[in-house]
Coordinates of C-alpha atoms (C1' of nucleotides) in Angstrom, one line a residue:
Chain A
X1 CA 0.0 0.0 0.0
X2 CA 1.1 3.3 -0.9
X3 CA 2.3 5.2 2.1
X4 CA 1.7 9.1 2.5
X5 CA 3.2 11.5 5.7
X6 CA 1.2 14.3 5.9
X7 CA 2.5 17.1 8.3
X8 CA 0.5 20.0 9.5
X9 CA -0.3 21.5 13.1
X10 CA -3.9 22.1 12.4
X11 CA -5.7 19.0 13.5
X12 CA -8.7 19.6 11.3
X13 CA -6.6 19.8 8.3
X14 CA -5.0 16.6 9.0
X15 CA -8.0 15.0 9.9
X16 CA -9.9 15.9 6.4
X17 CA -6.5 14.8 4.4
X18 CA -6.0 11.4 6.4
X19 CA -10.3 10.7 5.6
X20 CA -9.8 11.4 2.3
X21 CA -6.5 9.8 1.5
X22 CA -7.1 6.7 3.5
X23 CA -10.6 6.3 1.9
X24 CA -8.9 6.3 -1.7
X25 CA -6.6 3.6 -0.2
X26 CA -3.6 5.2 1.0
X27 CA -2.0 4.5 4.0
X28 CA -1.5 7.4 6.0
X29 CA 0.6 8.7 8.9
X30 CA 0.5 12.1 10.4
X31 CA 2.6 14.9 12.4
X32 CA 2.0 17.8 13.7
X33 CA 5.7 19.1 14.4
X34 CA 8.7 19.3 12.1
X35 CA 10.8 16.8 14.4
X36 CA 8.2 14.1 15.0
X37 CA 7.4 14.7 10.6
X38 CA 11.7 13.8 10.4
X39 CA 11.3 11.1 12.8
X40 CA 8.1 9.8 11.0
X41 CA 9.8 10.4 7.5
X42 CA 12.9 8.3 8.1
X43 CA 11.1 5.6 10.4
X44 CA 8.2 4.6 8.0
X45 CA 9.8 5.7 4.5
X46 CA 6.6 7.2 3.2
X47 CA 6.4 7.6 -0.7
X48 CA 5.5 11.2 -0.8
X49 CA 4.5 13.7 1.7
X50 CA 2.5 16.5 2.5
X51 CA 4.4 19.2 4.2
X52 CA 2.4 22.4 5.6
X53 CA 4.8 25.7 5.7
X54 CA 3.6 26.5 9.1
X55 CA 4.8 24.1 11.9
X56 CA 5.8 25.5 15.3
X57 CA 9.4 24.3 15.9
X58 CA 10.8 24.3 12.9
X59 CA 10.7 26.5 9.3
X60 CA 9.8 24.6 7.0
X61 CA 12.3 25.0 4.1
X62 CA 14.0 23.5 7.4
X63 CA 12.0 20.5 7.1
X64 CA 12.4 19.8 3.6
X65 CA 16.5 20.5 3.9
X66 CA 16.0 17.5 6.3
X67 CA 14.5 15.2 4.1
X68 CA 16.2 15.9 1.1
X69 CA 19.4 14.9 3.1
X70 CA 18.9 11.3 2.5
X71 CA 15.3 10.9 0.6
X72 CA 14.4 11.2 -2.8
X73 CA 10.9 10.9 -1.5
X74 CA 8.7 13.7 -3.4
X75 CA 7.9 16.3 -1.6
X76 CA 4.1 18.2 -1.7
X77 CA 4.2 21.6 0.1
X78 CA 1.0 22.9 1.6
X79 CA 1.0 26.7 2.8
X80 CA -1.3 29.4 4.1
X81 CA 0.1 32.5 2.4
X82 CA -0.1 33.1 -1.0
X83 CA 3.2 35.3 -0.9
X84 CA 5.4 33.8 -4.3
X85 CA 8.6 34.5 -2.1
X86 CA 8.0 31.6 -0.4
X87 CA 7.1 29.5 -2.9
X88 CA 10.2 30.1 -4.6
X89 CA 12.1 29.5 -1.3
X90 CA 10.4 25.9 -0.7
X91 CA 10.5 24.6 -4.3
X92 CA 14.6 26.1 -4.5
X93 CA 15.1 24.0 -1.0
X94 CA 13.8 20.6 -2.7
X95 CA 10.0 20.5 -2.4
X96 CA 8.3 19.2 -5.8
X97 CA 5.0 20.9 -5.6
X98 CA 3.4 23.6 -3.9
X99 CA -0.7 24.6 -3.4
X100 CA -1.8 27.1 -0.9
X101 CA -4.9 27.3 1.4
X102 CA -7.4 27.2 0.8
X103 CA -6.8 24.1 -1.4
X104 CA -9.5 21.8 -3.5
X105 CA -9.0 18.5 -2.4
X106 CA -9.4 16.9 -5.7
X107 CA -6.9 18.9 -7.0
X108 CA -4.8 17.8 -4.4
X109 CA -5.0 14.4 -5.2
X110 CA -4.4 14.4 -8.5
X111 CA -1.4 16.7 -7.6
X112 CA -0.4 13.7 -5.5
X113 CA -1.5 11.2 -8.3
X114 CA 1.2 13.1 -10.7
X115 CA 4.0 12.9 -8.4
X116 CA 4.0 9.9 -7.8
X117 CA 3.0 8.6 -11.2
X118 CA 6.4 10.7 -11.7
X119 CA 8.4 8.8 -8.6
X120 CA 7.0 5.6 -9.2
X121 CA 9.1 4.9 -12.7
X122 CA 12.5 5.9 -10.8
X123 CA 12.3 3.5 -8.1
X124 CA 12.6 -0.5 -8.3
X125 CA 13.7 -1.4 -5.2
X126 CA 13.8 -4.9 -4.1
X127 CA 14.0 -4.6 0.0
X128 CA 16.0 -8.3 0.5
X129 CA 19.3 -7.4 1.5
X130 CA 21.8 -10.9 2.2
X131 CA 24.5 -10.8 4.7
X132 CA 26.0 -14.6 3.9
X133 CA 23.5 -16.8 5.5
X134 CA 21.7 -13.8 7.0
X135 CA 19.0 -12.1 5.2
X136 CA 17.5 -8.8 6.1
X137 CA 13.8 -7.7 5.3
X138 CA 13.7 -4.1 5.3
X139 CA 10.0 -3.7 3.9
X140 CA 8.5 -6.3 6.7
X141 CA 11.7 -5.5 9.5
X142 CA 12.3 -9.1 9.8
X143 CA 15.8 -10.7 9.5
X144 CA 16.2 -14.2 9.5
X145 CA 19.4 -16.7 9.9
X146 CA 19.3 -19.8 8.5
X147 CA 15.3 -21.5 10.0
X148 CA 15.0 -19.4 12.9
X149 CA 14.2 -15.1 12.9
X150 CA 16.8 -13.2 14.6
X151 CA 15.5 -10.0 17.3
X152 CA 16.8 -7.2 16.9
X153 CA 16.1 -4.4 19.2
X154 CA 14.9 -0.9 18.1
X155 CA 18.0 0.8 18.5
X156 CA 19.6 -1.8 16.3
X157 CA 17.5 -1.9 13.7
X158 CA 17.9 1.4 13.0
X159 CA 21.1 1.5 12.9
X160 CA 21.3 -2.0 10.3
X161 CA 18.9 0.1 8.5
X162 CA 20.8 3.2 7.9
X163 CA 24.1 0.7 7.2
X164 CA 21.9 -1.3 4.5
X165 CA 20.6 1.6 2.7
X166 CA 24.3 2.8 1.7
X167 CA 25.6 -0.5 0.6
X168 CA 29.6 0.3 0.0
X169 CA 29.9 3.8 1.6
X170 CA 31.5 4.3 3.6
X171 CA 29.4 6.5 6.8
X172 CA 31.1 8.6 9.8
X173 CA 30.4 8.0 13.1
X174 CA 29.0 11.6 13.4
X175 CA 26.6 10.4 10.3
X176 CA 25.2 7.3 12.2
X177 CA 25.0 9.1 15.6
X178 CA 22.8 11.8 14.2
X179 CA 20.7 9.6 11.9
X180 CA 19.8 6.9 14.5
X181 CA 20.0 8.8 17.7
X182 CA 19.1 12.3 16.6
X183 CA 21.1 15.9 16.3
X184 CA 22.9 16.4 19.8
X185 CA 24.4 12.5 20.4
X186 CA 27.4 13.3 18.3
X187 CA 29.7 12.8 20.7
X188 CA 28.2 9.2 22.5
X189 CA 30.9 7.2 20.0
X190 CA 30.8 4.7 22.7
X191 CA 26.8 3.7 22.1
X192 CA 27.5 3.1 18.3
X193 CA 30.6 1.0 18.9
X194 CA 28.4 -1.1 21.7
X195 CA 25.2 -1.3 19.0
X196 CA 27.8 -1.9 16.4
X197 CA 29.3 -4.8 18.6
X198 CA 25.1 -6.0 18.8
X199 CA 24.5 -6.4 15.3
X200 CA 27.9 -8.0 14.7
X201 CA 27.0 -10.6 16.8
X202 CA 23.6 -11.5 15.5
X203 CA 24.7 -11.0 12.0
X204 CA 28.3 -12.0 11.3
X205 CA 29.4 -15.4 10.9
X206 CA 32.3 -15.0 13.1
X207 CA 31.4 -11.3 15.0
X208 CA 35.1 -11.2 15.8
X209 CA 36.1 -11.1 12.6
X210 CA 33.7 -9.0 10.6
X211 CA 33.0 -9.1 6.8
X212 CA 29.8 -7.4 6.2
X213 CA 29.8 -4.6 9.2
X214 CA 32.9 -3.6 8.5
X215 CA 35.0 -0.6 10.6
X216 CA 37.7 2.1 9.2
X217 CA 39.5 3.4 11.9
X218 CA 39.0 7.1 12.3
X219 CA 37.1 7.0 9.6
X220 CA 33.6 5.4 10.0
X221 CA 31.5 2.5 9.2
X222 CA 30.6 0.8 5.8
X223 CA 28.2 -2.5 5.0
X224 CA 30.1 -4.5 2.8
X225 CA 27.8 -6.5 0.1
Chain B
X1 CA 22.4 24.0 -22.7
X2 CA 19.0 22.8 -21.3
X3 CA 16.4 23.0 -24.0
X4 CA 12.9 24.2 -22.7
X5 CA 9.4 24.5 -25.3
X6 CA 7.4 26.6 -24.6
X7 CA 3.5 26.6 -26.6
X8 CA 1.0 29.7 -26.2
X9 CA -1.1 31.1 -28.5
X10 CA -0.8 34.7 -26.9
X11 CA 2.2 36.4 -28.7
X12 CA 2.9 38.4 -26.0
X13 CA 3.1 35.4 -23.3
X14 CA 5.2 33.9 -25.4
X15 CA 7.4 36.9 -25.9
X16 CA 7.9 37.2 -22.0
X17 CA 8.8 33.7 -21.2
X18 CA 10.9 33.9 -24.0
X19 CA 13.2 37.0 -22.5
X20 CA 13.0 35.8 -19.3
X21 CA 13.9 32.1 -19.6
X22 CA 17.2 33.1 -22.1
X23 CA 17.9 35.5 -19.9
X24 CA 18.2 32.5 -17.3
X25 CA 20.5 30.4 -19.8
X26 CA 18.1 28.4 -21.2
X27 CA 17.3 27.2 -24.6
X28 CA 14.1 28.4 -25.8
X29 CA 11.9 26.8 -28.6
X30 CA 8.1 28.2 -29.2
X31 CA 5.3 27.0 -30.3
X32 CA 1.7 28.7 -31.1
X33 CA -0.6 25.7 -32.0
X34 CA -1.3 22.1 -31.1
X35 CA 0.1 20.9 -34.1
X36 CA 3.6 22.9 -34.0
X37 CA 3.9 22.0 -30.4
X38 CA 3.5 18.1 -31.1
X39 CA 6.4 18.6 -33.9
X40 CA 8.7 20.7 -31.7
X41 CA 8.6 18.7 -29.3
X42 CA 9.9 15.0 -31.2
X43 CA 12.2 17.1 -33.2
X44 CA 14.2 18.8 -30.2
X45 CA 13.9 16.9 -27.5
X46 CA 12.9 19.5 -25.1
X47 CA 14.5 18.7 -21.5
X48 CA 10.9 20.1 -20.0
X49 CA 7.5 21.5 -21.8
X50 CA 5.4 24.6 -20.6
X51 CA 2.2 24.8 -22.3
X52 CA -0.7 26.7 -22.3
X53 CA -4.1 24.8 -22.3
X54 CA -6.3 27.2 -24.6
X55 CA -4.6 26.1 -27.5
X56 CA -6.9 26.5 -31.1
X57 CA -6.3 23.7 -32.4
X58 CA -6.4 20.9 -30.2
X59 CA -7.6 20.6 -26.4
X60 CA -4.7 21.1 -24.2
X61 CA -4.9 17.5 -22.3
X62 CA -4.6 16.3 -25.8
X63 CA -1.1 17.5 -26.3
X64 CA -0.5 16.1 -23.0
X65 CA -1.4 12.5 -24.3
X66 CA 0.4 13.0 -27.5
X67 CA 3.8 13.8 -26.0
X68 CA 2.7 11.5 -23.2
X69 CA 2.7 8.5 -25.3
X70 CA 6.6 8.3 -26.2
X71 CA 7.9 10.8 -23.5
X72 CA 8.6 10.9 -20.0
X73 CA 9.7 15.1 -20.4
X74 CA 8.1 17.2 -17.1
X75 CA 5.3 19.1 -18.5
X76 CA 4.0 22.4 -16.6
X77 CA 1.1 23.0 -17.8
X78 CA -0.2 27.2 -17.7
X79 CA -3.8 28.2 -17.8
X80 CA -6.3 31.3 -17.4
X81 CA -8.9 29.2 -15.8
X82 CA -8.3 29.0 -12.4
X83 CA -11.3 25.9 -12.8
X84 CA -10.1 23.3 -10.0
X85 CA -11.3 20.2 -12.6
X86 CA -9.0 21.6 -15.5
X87 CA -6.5 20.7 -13.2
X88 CA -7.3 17.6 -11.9
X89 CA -8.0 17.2 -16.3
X90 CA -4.6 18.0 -16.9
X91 CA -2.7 16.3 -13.9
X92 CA -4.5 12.9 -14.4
X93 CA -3.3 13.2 -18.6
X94 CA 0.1 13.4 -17.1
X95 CA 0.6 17.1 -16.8
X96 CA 3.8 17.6 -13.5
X97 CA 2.8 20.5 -12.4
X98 CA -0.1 23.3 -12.9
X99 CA -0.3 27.1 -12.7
X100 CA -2.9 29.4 -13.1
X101 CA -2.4 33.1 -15.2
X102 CA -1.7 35.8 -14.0
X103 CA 1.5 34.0 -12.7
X104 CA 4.3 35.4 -11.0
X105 CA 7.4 34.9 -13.0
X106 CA 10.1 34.2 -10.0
X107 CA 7.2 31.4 -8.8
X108 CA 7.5 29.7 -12.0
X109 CA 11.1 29.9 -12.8
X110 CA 11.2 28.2 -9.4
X111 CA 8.8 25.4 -10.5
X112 CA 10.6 25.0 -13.4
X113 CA 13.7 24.4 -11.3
X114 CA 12.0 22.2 -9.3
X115 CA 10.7 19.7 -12.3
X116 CA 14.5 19.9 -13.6
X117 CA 16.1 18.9 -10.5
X118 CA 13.5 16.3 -10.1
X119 CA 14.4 14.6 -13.6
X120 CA 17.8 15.5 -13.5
X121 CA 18.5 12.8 -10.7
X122 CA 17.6 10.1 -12.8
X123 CA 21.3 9.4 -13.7
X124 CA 23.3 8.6 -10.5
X125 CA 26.2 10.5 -9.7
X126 CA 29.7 8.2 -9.2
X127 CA 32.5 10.9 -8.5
X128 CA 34.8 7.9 -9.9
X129 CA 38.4 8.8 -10.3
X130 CA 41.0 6.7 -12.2
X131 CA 44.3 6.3 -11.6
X132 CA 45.6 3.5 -14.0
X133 CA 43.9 0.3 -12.4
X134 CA 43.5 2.0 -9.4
X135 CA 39.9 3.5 -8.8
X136 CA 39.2 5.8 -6.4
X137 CA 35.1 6.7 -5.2
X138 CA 35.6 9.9 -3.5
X139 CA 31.6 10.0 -1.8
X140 CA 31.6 6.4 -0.9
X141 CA 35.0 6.8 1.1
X142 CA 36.5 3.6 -1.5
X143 CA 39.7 3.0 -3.4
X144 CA 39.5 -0.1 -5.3
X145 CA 42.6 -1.9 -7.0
X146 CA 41.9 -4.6 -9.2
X147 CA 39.4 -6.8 -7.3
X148 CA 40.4 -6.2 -3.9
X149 CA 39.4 -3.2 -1.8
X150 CA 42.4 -0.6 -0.5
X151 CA 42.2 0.9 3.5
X152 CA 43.5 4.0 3.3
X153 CA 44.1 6.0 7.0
X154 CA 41.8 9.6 7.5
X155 CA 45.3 11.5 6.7
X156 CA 46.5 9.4 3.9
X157 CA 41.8 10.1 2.9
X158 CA 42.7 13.8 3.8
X159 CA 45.5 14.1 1.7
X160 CA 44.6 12.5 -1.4
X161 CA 41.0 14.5 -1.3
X162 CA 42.9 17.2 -1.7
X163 CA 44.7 16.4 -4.3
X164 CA 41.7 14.4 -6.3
X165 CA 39.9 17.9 -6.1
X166 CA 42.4 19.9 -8.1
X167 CA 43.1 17.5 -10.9
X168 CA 46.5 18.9 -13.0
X169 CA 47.3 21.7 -10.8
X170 CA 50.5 22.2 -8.7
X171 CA 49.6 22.2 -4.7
X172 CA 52.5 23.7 -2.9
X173 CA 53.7 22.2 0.4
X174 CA 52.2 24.8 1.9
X175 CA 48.8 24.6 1.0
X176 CA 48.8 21.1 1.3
X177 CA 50.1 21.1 4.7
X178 CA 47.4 24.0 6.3
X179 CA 44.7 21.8 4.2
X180 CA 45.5 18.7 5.6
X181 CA 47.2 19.2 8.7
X182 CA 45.3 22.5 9.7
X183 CA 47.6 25.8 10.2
X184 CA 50.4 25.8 12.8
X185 CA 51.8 22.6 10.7
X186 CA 53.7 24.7 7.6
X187 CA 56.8 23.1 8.7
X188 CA 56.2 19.6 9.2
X189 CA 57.3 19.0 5.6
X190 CA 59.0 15.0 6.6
X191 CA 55.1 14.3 7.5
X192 CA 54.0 15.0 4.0
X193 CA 56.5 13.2 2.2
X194 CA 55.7 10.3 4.7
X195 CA 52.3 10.3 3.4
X196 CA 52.6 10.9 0.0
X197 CA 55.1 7.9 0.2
X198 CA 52.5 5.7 1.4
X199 CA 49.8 6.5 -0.9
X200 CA 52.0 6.2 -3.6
X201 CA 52.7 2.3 -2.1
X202 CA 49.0 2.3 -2.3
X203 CA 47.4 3.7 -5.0
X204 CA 50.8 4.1 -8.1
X205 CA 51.0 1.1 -10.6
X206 CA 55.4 1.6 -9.6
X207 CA 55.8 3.4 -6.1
X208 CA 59.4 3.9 -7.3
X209 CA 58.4 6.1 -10.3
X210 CA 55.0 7.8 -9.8
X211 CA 53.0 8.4 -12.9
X212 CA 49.8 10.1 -10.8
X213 CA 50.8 11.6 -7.6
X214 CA 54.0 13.6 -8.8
X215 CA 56.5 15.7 -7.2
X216 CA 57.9 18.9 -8.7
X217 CA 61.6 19.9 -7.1
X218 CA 61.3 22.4 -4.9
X219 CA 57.5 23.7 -5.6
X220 CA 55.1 21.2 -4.5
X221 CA 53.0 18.0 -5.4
X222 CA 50.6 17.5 -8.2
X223 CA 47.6 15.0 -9.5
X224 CA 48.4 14.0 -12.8
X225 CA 45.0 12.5 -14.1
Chain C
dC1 C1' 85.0 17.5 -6.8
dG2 C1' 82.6 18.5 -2.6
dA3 C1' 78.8 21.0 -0.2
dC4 C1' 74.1 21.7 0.1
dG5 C1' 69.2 21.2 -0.2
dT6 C1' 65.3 18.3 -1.4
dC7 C1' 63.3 14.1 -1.6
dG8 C1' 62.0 9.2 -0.4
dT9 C1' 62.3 5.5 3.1
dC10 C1' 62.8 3.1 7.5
dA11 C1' 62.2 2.3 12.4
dG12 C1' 60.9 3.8 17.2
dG13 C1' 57.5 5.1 20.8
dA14 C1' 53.4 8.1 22.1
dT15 C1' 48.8 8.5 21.3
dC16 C1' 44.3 7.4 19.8
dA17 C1' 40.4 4.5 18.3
dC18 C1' 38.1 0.2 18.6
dG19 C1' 36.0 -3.9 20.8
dT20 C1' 34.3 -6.0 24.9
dG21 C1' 32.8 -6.7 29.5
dA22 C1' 30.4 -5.3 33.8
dG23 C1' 27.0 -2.6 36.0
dG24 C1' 23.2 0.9 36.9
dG25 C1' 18.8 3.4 35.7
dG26 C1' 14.3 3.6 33.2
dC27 C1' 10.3 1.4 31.5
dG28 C1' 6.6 -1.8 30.6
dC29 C1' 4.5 -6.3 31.8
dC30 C1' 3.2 -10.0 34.7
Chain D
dG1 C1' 6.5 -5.1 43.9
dG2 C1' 9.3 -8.1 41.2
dC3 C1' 11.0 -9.2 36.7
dG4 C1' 12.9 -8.8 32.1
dC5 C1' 14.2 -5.9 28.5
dC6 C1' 16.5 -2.0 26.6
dC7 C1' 19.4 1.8 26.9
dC8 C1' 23.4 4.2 28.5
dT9 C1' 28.0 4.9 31.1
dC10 C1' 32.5 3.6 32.5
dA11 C1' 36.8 1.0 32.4
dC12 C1' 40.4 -1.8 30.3
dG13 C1' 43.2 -4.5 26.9
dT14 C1' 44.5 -4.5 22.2
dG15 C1' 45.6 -3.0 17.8
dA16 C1' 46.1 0.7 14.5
dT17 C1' 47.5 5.2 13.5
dC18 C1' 50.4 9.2 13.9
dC19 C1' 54.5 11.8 14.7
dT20 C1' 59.6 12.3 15.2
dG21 C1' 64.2 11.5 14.1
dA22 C1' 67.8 9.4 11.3
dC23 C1' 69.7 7.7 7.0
dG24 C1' 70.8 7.3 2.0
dA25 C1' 69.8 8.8 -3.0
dC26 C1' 69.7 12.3 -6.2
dG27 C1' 70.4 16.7 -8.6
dT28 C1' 72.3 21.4 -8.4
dC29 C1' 75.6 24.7 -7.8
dG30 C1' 79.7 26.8 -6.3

DNA sequence: CGACGTCGTCAGGATCACGTGAGGGGCGCC
DNA sequence: GGCGCCCCTCACGTGATCCTGACGACGTCG
């Protein structure tokens, strides 16, 4: 099912977009703050979202800087004024689309229909990833080693998921500390050598010698295909 | 030079975008009917389309379908009636992107920007730099020789970033030292020739007689591509 | 021919980063 | 309240990395 983020601080607002998406089959999640819309955005991988201009914590230009950090992931922006200043500024910062307030909803949708008729022919992404006998669901957050299903905390999974979605690159330490634990955690190196130690030893075939989790000294981490 | 089409029947529409997109760089072709638009289009490729709905010749959604059936190019499509189902018309035919007249022209410039960028990213971006059978990946932090991967340490990383981002030119000790070392270290010139040394072990096809990461008497070092 | 400066290489120890273990605090569940 | 799970902090041994100094090779110039 296709999934959608919508973003606003108006309840109402998200309340009519969530009926109206989820009745034409979407599946939606919400937020009402730029930080919780980043946390949602990375955590659930939606496949477009719906970004009002107007949240409380953050600017949203702000918001959309954020995403376009790591995600492709098109970007509609929904905003109150009218001004073309700030349209210019939120389609120049990465956004794909912009409608103001007060907006027809079936415009909205078929705005939404376009982009990701658009997105859809980029992406063919097959979510197996195989770590030698380990293989790594990211779509259904399963990973399973040989018969049984390995657990894997949330902290760790985040992390593995970060890892697997730059296969070969190699990612600093201040990379992974803000991406899994948030802006602020730079310097808690200790946490991601402990988590990295974790996954090592439910993944690796011999977790003191790793092949697929692989450490650079000074450098960073890197997951070795 | 990126080639845009632009199709309205008003002269003096036409005439504006005209002057304004050229003056941007761009390479404008114009077309005034249905018919023209359908044959600029196959014939020069356009890298985006913006056209005008009240066309006389043909219904605007038309010319969407016509280019739609053997081109993915972003289409923007630019209308008088601010009618909410023209949109939802146009969007569903395939249209990217909709905006009504009178438009502002900064808003879509920005748009335009916006539907470039978007299809721009099809092709993926591998910063890969050769030297001989050496091959070095400067975003994914890799050096690959042969079949087997080379570690190289942050400084020896520092070092030959630096000299991987000014390809041909002559880096004085100097420079390379303050870049790589930070200022305060202009004089520890034995370090640099300790690390050049070493990623010449690593990376050159003879470390005795360097072809890539050469040394000019007296001046400084250079990347020979 | 010899002095000099620059360059490349080698080997030492200081320092830093990494992996691992043990232990405490917070939270939800029984 | 007790228990288990998860998260974080601290400490220590080990290995890698970095810097320093010394040595020989080469070319230049007096």
């Amino acid at each position: 099912m296709t999934r959608i983020l919508v973003v606003d601080d108006e309840p109402q607002i998200v309340r009519a977009l969530a009926i109206n998406l989820r009745a034409r089959g979407y599946e939606v999640r919400t937020a009402a703050t730029a930080a919780e819309a980043l946390q949602q955005a990375s955590a659930h991988q939606p496949e477009v979202v719906v970004l009002d201009l107007g949240l409380p914590d953050l600017d949203g230009t702000e918001v959309i800087a954020g995403i376009r950090g790591w995600s492709d992931v098109p970007i509609l922006v929904l905003s109150g004024r009218s001004d073309s200043l700030d349209k210019v500024a939120a389609l120049d910062a990465g956004a794909d689309d912009y409608v103001t307030k007060p907006f027809g909803m079936e415009e909205l949708l078929a705005r939404l229909r376009a982009m990701l008729r658009r997105g859809g022919r980029v992406e063919e992404e097959t979510p197996e990833v195989r770590l030698g006998e380990v293989s790594v669901d990211l779509a259904a957050h399963r990973v399973v080693r040989g018969e049984e299903t390995v657990r894997l905390t949330p902290t760790e999974w985040h992390l593995l998921e970060v890892l697997l979605r730059n296969p070969g690159r190699l990612l600093s330490q201040r990379y992974l500390l803000e991406e899994v634990w948030g802006p602020g955690y730079e310097t808690a190196q200790g946490n991601l050598r402990l988590y990295m130690g974790q996954l090592r030893r439910k993944l690796e075939p011999d977790p003191a010698r790793p092949r697929f989790l692989v450490n650079e000294p000074g450098m960073g981490y890197r997951f070795e295909p």
